[in-house]
């Protein structure tokens, strides 16, 4: 039984897939107007954790992650320019070139973080007809109105609006100092924006309402329906998407198609830097490439993220990343000397691990179980190996690249090892200990096994 926290009900619930043996998941992906930072990558790592954990439980997962390449405005409240247009001006490139460039960088980061590819990464600009069709359905259901700059969703006409964030439309209106403009309510949002003067032609499409481009939220409702059908099982995203983007997605699907978009909504918390915000102006924004440039293995960041529960804030510091890198090295090195894994793992450890994962993805607990196993001398090494490879189907720390793979030992170290072995045979313990120390100074530990001396890095 898998228990998952549902933002919509604020409860941890038993997961019951719509179709037995299958799971359909939609994750909000990047807006490709700039590099994704390590905070953004946490949302992708959470989507990957969900994908891996459901697969581990034997479910056949379809995961869709969109790529936003139009419609995401600088201000979330339907004001400001499209983020892609800002990037076009900044870099003197076409929208297509910008999207290609940053989408590629994002996919490279996914690969470096060992994220399993989604089933599909649909792009907003490739699904304009579906978005227009959905807005037409909303219009037929009398849920839209027109202003001088676009077509808007009339949230007052949908009594269910606001359920996800638990915030009433009027409260938001009272609390926020939002420029209403021609909008009737603060929570109303753009479905279609008319092309303002001077917008590049490539960012403009014809529509029944005139030339323009879709609002940001409609792409997710349209593409999730297109690829998963609605309702589907689980929708994910970063926690900041709850009050506007996801609320609006729910309203669109309910308004256009009369059904909930997804049964379960899951959100990953933010990453802070040194206890504060990740912000460009403060210089506290780092990309995966920045970590690589500083000599870290991207998987150290993956390990760091696994160390916190996905619903807790995690605080990124260089010390924390050092600790994660050290733990990861230790784990990889420990497994090098292990023999070929057995066919099956240790049932007790596997059960405890699955219980932690299926308890709303308690990865800190699952990592603690992993270290218990590594240090447990009662479990034979080949059984440890089989167990840890199973764990790694969820952790994704590429243990298979290290397990049983002894490192290349330089000839002179082998020579020192052979001399030490001879000293041991001659029972010259002083000389054998001296040679062990000499080997240790060179960074290797030597272990005496039935097959002769074995080396590992210290
Ligand atoms: P964007 O590319 O700006 O649309 O953001 C992509 C995802 O990253 C969204 O789901 C955000 O919720 C998430 N996100 C943005 N900043 C952070 C952060 N500091 N920590 C964790 N997630 C973040
Ligand atoms: Zn979305």
Tab-separated table of N, CA and C in Angstrom, residues 71-83 193 216-217 244:
chain	number	residue	atom	x	y	z
A	71	UNK	N	3.801	32.087	-23.130
A	71	UNK	CA	2.671	32.374	-22.235
A	71	UNK	C	3.013	32.679	-20.795
A	72	UNK	N	4.250	32.336	-20.350
A	72	UNK	CA	4.590	32.562	-18.943
A	72	UNK	C	5.081	34.006	-18.795
A	73	UNK	N	4.223	34.840	-18.233
A	73	UNK	CA	4.554	36.265	-18.152
A	73	UNK	C	5.468	36.554	-16.971
A	74	UNK	N	6.144	37.665	-17.024
A	74	UNK	CA	7.088	38.040	-15.974
A	74	UNK	C	6.376	38.171	-14.634
A	75	UNK	N	5.203	38.803	-14.627
A	75	UNK	CA	4.400	38.854	-13.402
A	75	UNK	C	3.387	37.729	-13.472
A	76	UNK	N	3.112	37.077	-12.336
A	76	UNK	CA	2.163	35.978	-12.378
A	76	UNK	C	0.734	36.458	-12.595
A	77	UNK	N	0.474	37.734	-12.317
A	77	UNK	CA	-0.897	38.239	-12.383
A	77	UNK	C	-1.241	38.801	-13.769
A	78	UNK	N	-0.860	38.074	-14.795
A	78	UNK	CA	-1.215	38.431	-16.170
A	78	UNK	C	-0.711	39.788	-16.615
A	79	UNK	N	0.310	40.274	-15.941
A	79	UNK	CA	0.905	41.529	-16.400
A	79	UNK	C	2.372	41.277	-16.729
A	80	UNK	N	2.959	42.235	-17.381
A	80	UNK	CA	4.353	42.106	-17.752
A	80	UNK	C	4.464	41.351	-19.065
A	81	UNK	N	5.706	41.268	-19.531
A	81	UNK	CA	5.935	40.632	-20.818
A	81	UNK	C	6.087	39.131	-20.662
A	82	UNK	N	5.971	38.445	-21.797
A	82	UNK	CA	6.260	37.022	-21.807
A	82	UNK	C	7.752	36.832	-21.510
A	83	UNK	N	8.062	35.859	-20.636
A	83	UNK	CA	9.462	35.634	-20.266
A	83	UNK	C	10.327	35.281	-21.475
A	193	UNK	N	-4.095	35.985	-24.741
A	193	UNK	CA	-3.683	37.398	-24.728
A	193	UNK	C	-3.554	37.876	-26.169
A	216	UNK	N	-0.489	31.209	-19.659
A	216	UNK	CA	0.429	30.153	-19.220
A	216	UNK	C	-0.324	28.897	-18.757
A	217	UNK	N	-1.437	29.078	-18.033
A	217	UNK	CA	-2.055	27.937	-17.355
A	217	UNK	C	-2.743	26.963	-18.297
A	244	UNK	N	-1.792	29.819	-7.671
A	244	UNK	CA	-2.225	30.416	-8.940
A	244	UNK	C	-2.270	29.368	-10.053
